[in-house]
PDB file of C-alpha atoms in Angstrom:
ATOM      1  CA  MET S 334     -64.651-151.232  61.847  1.00  0.00           C
ATOM      2  CA  SER S 335     -66.580-150.395  58.790  1.00  0.00           C
ATOM      3  CA  GLU S 336     -64.383-150.713  55.375  1.00  0.00           C
ATOM      4  CA  GLN S 337     -64.926-147.457  53.893  1.00  0.00           C
ATOM      5  CA  ALA S 338     -64.366-145.054  56.689  1.00  0.00           C
ATOM      6  CA  GLU S 339     -60.422-144.501  57.891  1.00  0.00           C
ATOM      7  CA  PRO S 340     -60.205-144.419  61.725  1.00  0.00           C
ATOM      8  CA  ILE S 341     -59.721-140.977  63.172  1.00  0.00           C
ATOM      9  CA  GLU S 342     -57.101-139.869  65.516  1.00  0.00           C
ATOM     10  CA  ILE S 343     -58.325-139.306  69.014  1.00  0.00           C
ATOM     11  CA  GLY S 344     -55.406-139.270  70.966  1.00  0.00           C
ATOM     12  CA  LYS S 345     -51.763-140.791  71.285  1.00  0.00           C
ATOM     13  CA  PHE S 346     -49.562-143.150  73.704  1.00  0.00           C
ATOM     14  CA  GLY S 347     -46.770-140.733  75.407  1.00  0.00           C
ATOM     15  CA  ALA S 348     -43.919-141.956  77.878  1.00  0.00           C
ATOM     16  CA  VAL S 349     -43.925-145.046  79.923  1.00  0.00           C
ATOM     17  CA  TYR S 350     -45.157-143.925  83.636  1.00  0.00           C
ATOM     18  CA  GLY S 351     -43.672-146.218  86.357  1.00  0.00           C
ATOM     19  CA  ILE S 352     -42.346-149.906  86.484  1.00  0.00           C
ATOM     20  CA  LYS S 353     -45.653-151.932  86.283  1.00  0.00           C
ATOM     21  CA  GLY S 354     -46.493-150.937  82.417  1.00  0.00           C
ATOM     22  CA  TRP S 355     -48.397-148.177  82.771  1.00  0.00           C
ATOM     23  CA  LEU S 356     -48.005-144.953  80.133  1.00  0.00           C
ATOM     24  CA  LYS S 357     -49.102-141.789  79.455  1.00  0.00           C
ATOM     25  CA  VAL S 358     -52.396-141.142  77.415  1.00  0.00           C
ATOM     26  CA  HIS S 359     -52.821-137.624  75.471  1.00  0.00           C
ATOM     27  CA  SER S 360     -56.106-136.864  74.469  1.00  0.00           C
ATOM     28  CA  TYR S 361     -57.630-134.848  71.525  1.00  0.00           C
ATOM     29  CA  THR S 362     -61.138-135.180  72.522  1.00  0.00           C
ATOM     30  CA  ASP S 363     -63.213-132.214  73.601  1.00  0.00           C
ATOM     31  CA  ASP S 364     -63.933-133.879  77.009  1.00  0.00           C
ATOM     32  CA  PRO S 365     -60.401-135.807  77.338  1.00  0.00           C
ATOM     33  CA  GLU S 366     -61.695-138.481  79.624  1.00  0.00           C
ATOM     34  CA  SER S 367     -64.067-139.712  77.197  1.00  0.00           C
ATOM     35  CA  ILE S 368     -61.480-140.972  75.364  1.00  0.00           C
ATOM     36  CA  PHE S 369     -61.330-143.892  77.545  1.00  0.00           C
ATOM     37  CA  GLN S 370     -65.437-144.494  76.423  1.00  0.00           C
ATOM     38  CA  TYR S 371     -64.446-145.290  72.773  1.00  0.00           C
ATOM     39  CA  LYS S 372     -65.083-149.118  72.351  1.00  0.00           C
ATOM     40  CA  PRO S 373     -62.971-150.469  70.312  1.00  0.00           C
ATOM     41  CA  LEU S 374     -60.204-148.049  70.482  1.00  0.00           C
ATOM     42  CA  LEU S 375     -57.415-148.681  67.909  1.00  0.00           C
ATOM     43  CA  MET S 376     -53.764-148.196  67.906  1.00  0.00           C
ATOM     44  CA  LYS S 377     -52.008-148.136  64.661  1.00  0.00           C
ATOM     45  CA  SER S 378     -48.746-150.223  65.069  1.00  0.00           C
ATOM     46  CA  ASN S 379     -46.430-150.860  61.736  1.00  0.00           C
ATOM     47  CA  GLY S 380     -49.257-150.012  59.357  1.00  0.00           C
ATOM     48  CA  THR S 381     -51.714-151.977  60.630  1.00  0.00           C
ATOM     49  CA  PHE S 382     -54.630-151.544  63.399  1.00  0.00           C
ATOM     50  CA  GLN S 383     -55.100-153.344  66.132  1.00  0.00           C
ATOM     51  CA  GLU S 384     -57.799-153.159  69.360  1.00  0.00           C
ATOM     52  CA  VAL S 385     -56.399-151.811  72.674  1.00  0.00           C
ATOM     53  CA  ASN S 386     -58.017-152.939  75.918  1.00  0.00           C
ATOM     54  CA  ILE S 387     -57.301-150.305  78.364  1.00  0.00           C
ATOM     55  CA  THR S 388     -57.985-151.831  81.900  1.00  0.00           C
ATOM     56  CA  GLU S 389     -57.486-149.359  84.057  1.00  0.00           C
ATOM     57  CA  TRP S 390     -56.536-145.153  83.884  1.00  0.00           C
ATOM     58  CA  LYS S 391     -56.526-142.619  86.092  1.00  0.00           C
ATOM     59  CA  ARG S 392     -55.698-138.882  86.119  1.00  0.00           C
ATOM     60  CA  HIS S 393     -52.188-137.757  86.570  1.00  0.00           C
ATOM     61  CA  ASN S 394     -51.110-134.186  86.574  1.00  0.00           C
ATOM     62  CA  LYS S 395     -52.912-132.495  83.792  1.00  0.00           C
ATOM     63  CA  GLY S 396     -53.142-135.517  81.936  1.00  0.00           C
ATOM     64  CA  PHE S 397     -53.942-139.839  82.351  1.00  0.00           C
ATOM     65  CA  VAL S 398     -51.717-142.878  82.758  1.00  0.00           C
ATOM     66  CA  ALA S 399     -53.157-146.292  81.659  1.00  0.00           C
ATOM     67  CA  LYS S 400     -52.684-149.898  81.952  1.00  0.00           C
ATOM     68  CA  VAL S 401     -53.046-151.668  78.499  1.00  0.00           C
ATOM     69  CA  ALA S 402     -54.169-155.383  78.812  1.00  0.00           C
ATOM     70  CA  GLY S 403     -50.981-157.667  78.009  1.00  0.00           C
ATOM     71  CA  TYR S 404     -48.762-155.140  78.813  1.00  0.00           C
ATOM     72  CA  ASP S 405     -47.204-155.714  82.680  1.00  0.00           C
ATOM     73  CA  VAL S 406     -43.590-154.649  82.653  1.00  0.00           C
ATOM     74  CA  ARG S 407     -42.228-150.890  81.646  1.00  0.00           C
ATOM     75  CA  GLU S 408     -40.011-152.772  78.724  1.00  0.00           C
ATOM     76  CA  GLU S 409     -42.976-154.315  77.186  1.00  0.00           C
ATOM     77  CA  VAL S 410     -44.919-150.870  76.939  1.00  0.00           C
ATOM     78  CA  GLN S 411     -42.160-149.020  75.873  1.00  0.00           C
ATOM     79  CA  ALA S 412     -43.047-150.389  72.164  1.00  0.00           C
ATOM     80  CA  LEU S 413     -46.426-148.479  72.392  1.00  0.00           C
ATOM     81  CA  VAL S 414     -44.931-145.132  73.255  1.00  0.00           C
ATOM     82  CA  GLY S 415     -45.684-142.590  70.359  1.00  0.00           C
ATOM     83  CA  LEU S 416     -48.889-144.923  68.640  1.00  0.00           C
ATOM     84  CA  ASP S 417     -51.614-143.159  67.658  1.00  0.00           C
ATOM     85  CA  LEU S 418     -55.297-144.026  69.490  1.00  0.00           C
ATOM     86  CA  LEU S 419     -57.689-144.006  66.991  1.00  0.00           C
ATOM     87  CA  VAL S 420     -61.537-144.992  66.491  1.00  0.00           C
ATOM     88  CA  ASP S 421     -64.129-145.717  64.168  1.00  0.00           C
ATOM     89  CA  PRO S 422     -65.965-142.579  62.646  1.00  0.00           C
ATOM     90  CA  SER S 423     -69.165-144.456  62.971  1.00  0.00           C
ATOM     91  CA  ASN S 424     -68.592-144.550  66.413  1.00  0.00           C
ATOM     92  CA  LEU S 425     -68.293-141.382  67.407  1.00  0.00           C
ATOM     93  CA  PRO S 426     -71.215-139.243  69.151  1.00  0.00           C
ATOM     94  CA  GLU S 427     -74.008-137.784  67.381  1.00  0.00           C
ATOM     95  CA  LEU S 428     -73.752-133.864  66.518  1.00  0.00           C
ATOM     96  CA  GLU S 429     -75.799-131.100  67.231  1.00  0.00           C
ATOM     97  CA  ALA S 430     -74.298-129.242  64.086  1.00  0.00           C
ATOM     98  CA  ASP S 431     -73.927-131.218  60.876  1.00  0.00           C
ATOM     99  CA  TYR S 432     -70.238-131.744  60.531  1.00  0.00           C
ATOM    100  CA  TYR S 433     -66.879-131.967  62.444  1.00  0.00           C
ATOM    101  CA  TRP S 434     -64.180-129.983  61.970  1.00  0.00           C
ATOM    102  CA  ARG S 435     -62.671-132.776  59.808  1.00  0.00           C
ATOM    103  CA  ASP S 436     -65.542-132.391  57.631  1.00  0.00           C
ATOM    104  CA  LEU S 437     -64.268-129.126  56.794  1.00  0.00           C
ATOM    105  CA  VAL S 438     -60.826-129.678  55.693  1.00  0.00           C
ATOM    106  CA  GLY S 439     -60.411-129.410  51.652  1.00  0.00           C
ATOM    107  CA  CYS S 440     -63.740-127.625  51.425  1.00  0.00           C
ATOM    108  CA  GLN S 441     -63.477-124.714  48.709  1.00  0.00           C
ATOM    109  CA  VAL S 442     -64.209-121.512  50.393  1.00  0.00           C
ATOM    110  CA  ASN S 443     -65.933-118.669  48.089  1.00  0.00           C
ATOM    111  CA  THR S 444     -67.022-115.155  49.144  1.00  0.00           C
ATOM    112  CA  ASP S 445     -71.048-114.453  49.014  1.00  0.00           C
ATOM    113  CA  LYS S 446     -70.060-112.292  45.828  1.00  0.00           C
ATOM    114  CA  GLY S 447     -68.436-115.137  44.397  1.00  0.00           C
ATOM    115  CA  TYR S 448     -64.616-114.632  44.645  1.00  0.00           C
ATOM    116  CA  HIS S 449     -62.741-118.069  45.426  1.00  0.00           C
ATOM    117  CA  LEU S 450     -60.593-117.600  48.622  1.00  0.00           C
ATOM    118  CA  GLY S 451     -58.985-120.895  48.427  1.00  0.00           C
ATOM    119  CA  VAL S 452     -59.321-124.199  50.223  1.00  0.00           C
ATOM    120  CA  VAL S 453     -59.662-125.006  53.718  1.00  0.00           C
ATOM    121  CA  THR S 454     -56.309-127.095  55.206  1.00  0.00           C
ATOM    122  CA  ASP S 455     -56.940-126.607  58.854  1.00  0.00           C
ATOM    123  CA  LEU S 456     -58.606-124.953  61.922  1.00  0.00           C
ATOM    124  CA  MET S 457     -57.373-123.201  64.887  1.00  0.00           C
ATOM    125  CA  GLU S 458     -58.992-123.058  68.168  1.00  0.00           C
ATOM    126  CA  THR S 459     -58.354-119.952  69.860  1.00  0.00           C
ATOM    127  CA  GLY S 460     -59.785-118.711  73.044  1.00  0.00           C
ATOM    128  CA  SER S 461     -62.718-116.691  71.665  1.00  0.00           C
ATOM    129  CA  LYS S 462     -63.472-118.399  68.266  1.00  0.00           C
ATOM    130  CA  ASP S 463     -62.549-120.850  66.056  1.00  0.00           C
ATOM    131  CA  VAL S 464     -60.775-119.913  62.795  1.00  0.00           C
ATOM    132  CA  LEU S 465     -60.707-121.503  59.015  1.00  0.00           C
ATOM    133  CA  VAL S 466     -57.199-121.551  57.809  1.00  0.00           C
ATOM    134  CA  VAL S 467     -57.558-121.293  54.326  1.00  0.00           C
ATOM    135  CA  LYS S 468     -54.813-121.997  51.684  1.00  0.00           C
ATOM    136  CA  ALA S 469     -54.761-119.167  49.061  1.00  0.00           C
ATOM    137  CA  ASN S 470     -54.996-120.167  45.133  1.00  0.00           C
ATOM    138  CA  SER S 471     -51.680-119.927  43.584  1.00  0.00           C
ATOM    139  CA  ASN S 472     -52.720-116.968  41.147  1.00  0.00           C
ATOM    140  CA  ASP S 473     -54.584-115.015  43.840  1.00  0.00           C
ATOM    141  CA  ALA S 474     -55.342-111.541  42.741  1.00  0.00           C
ATOM    142  CA  PHE S 475     -54.655-110.215  46.069  1.00  0.00           C
ATOM    143  CA  GLY S 476     -51.332-111.833  46.724  1.00  0.00           C
ATOM    144  CA  GLN S 477     -52.454-113.648  49.748  1.00  0.00           C
ATOM    145  CA  LYS S 478     -50.672-117.418  50.461  1.00  0.00           C
ATOM    146  CA  GLU S 479     -53.084-117.831  53.335  1.00  0.00           C
ATOM    147  CA  ARG S 480     -56.451-116.555  54.967  1.00  0.00           C
ATOM    148  CA  LEU S 481     -57.324-117.018  58.827  1.00  0.00           C
ATOM    149  CA  ILE S 482     -61.087-116.740  58.685  1.00  0.00           C
ATOM    150  CA  PRO S 483     -63.239-116.654  61.957  1.00  0.00           C
ATOM    151  CA  PHE S 484     -65.735-118.904  62.176  1.00  0.00           C
ATOM    152  CA  ILE S 485     -68.482-116.907  63.325  1.00  0.00           C
ATOM    153  CA  GLU S 486     -71.913-118.608  61.812  1.00  0.00           C
ATOM    154  CA  GLU S 487     -74.405-116.182  60.296  1.00  0.00           C
ATOM    155  CA  GLN S 488     -72.033-112.883  60.321  1.00  0.00           C
ATOM    156  CA  VAL S 489     -68.946-114.705  58.667  1.00  0.00           C
ATOM    157  CA  ILE S 490     -69.932-117.854  57.810  1.00  0.00           C
ATOM    158  CA  LEU S 491     -72.825-117.658  55.471  1.00  0.00           C
ATOM    159  CA  ASN S 492     -73.238-121.459  54.522  1.00  0.00           C
ATOM    160  CA  VAL S 493     -71.800-124.342  54.841  1.00  0.00           C
ATOM    161  CA  ASP S 494     -72.216-127.099  52.393  1.00  0.00           C
ATOM    162  CA  ILE S 495     -70.554-130.581  53.191  1.00  0.00           C
ATOM    163  CA  THR S 496     -71.840-132.588  50.041  1.00  0.00           C
ATOM    164  CA  GLY S 497     -70.846-129.869  47.917  1.00  0.00           C
ATOM    165  CA  GLN S 498     -67.279-129.228  49.460  1.00  0.00           C
ATOM    166  CA  LEU S 499     -68.215-125.526  49.656  1.00  0.00           C
ATOM    167  CA  ILE S 500     -68.100-123.081  52.283  1.00  0.00           C
ATOM    168  CA  THR S 501     -69.438-119.375  51.610  1.00  0.00           C
ATOM    169  CA  VAL S 502     -68.440-116.345  53.491  1.00  0.00           C
ATOM    170  CA  ASN S 503     -68.796-112.673  53.879  1.00  0.00           C
ATOM    171  CA  TRP S 504     -65.045-111.896  53.650  1.00  0.00           C
ATOM    172  CA  GLU S 505     -63.220-109.484  51.792  1.00  0.00           C
ATOM    173  CA  PRO S 506     -60.681-111.130  49.682  1.00  0.00           C
ATOM    174  CA  ASP S 507     -57.781-108.399  50.272  1.00  0.00           C
ATOM    175  CA  PHE S 508     -58.244-109.178  53.976  1.00  0.00           C
TER     176      PHE S 508
END
């Protein structure tokens, strides 16, 4: 694992499944099955990262269940319930775009007319388009505490500068 980059959370262990050491896996990846392709897959336990060796997995209802090497009975695997599954950022796939969502969090957001709208704190995935959640400045002239700005490139999102941590938008500050 590279020293400079903090691992990225891509899933979580859920409840124990059965009596032979299987447990549910919740995937946060776009293609949920791809969580099992990341090597090494890490888990964070007591503040330290450990490699996880998933020996088997299968679909179960709308999710997955998995068998972890070294855990053969229900009582042993209970210790893994709720642990985050992570991957080193260098193991993430190359992007068609220039950034991941996580790269947008913390970026300043300005209108194309120079008004500072605030800072991206989160992104939401809606059915039709993604939405930037922007925490407004404490002294916002329009009294806004938060803005939801649709991530529509060229129409609303005019420029994303990851290096400069700045997103320029075509958006009215009073909206």
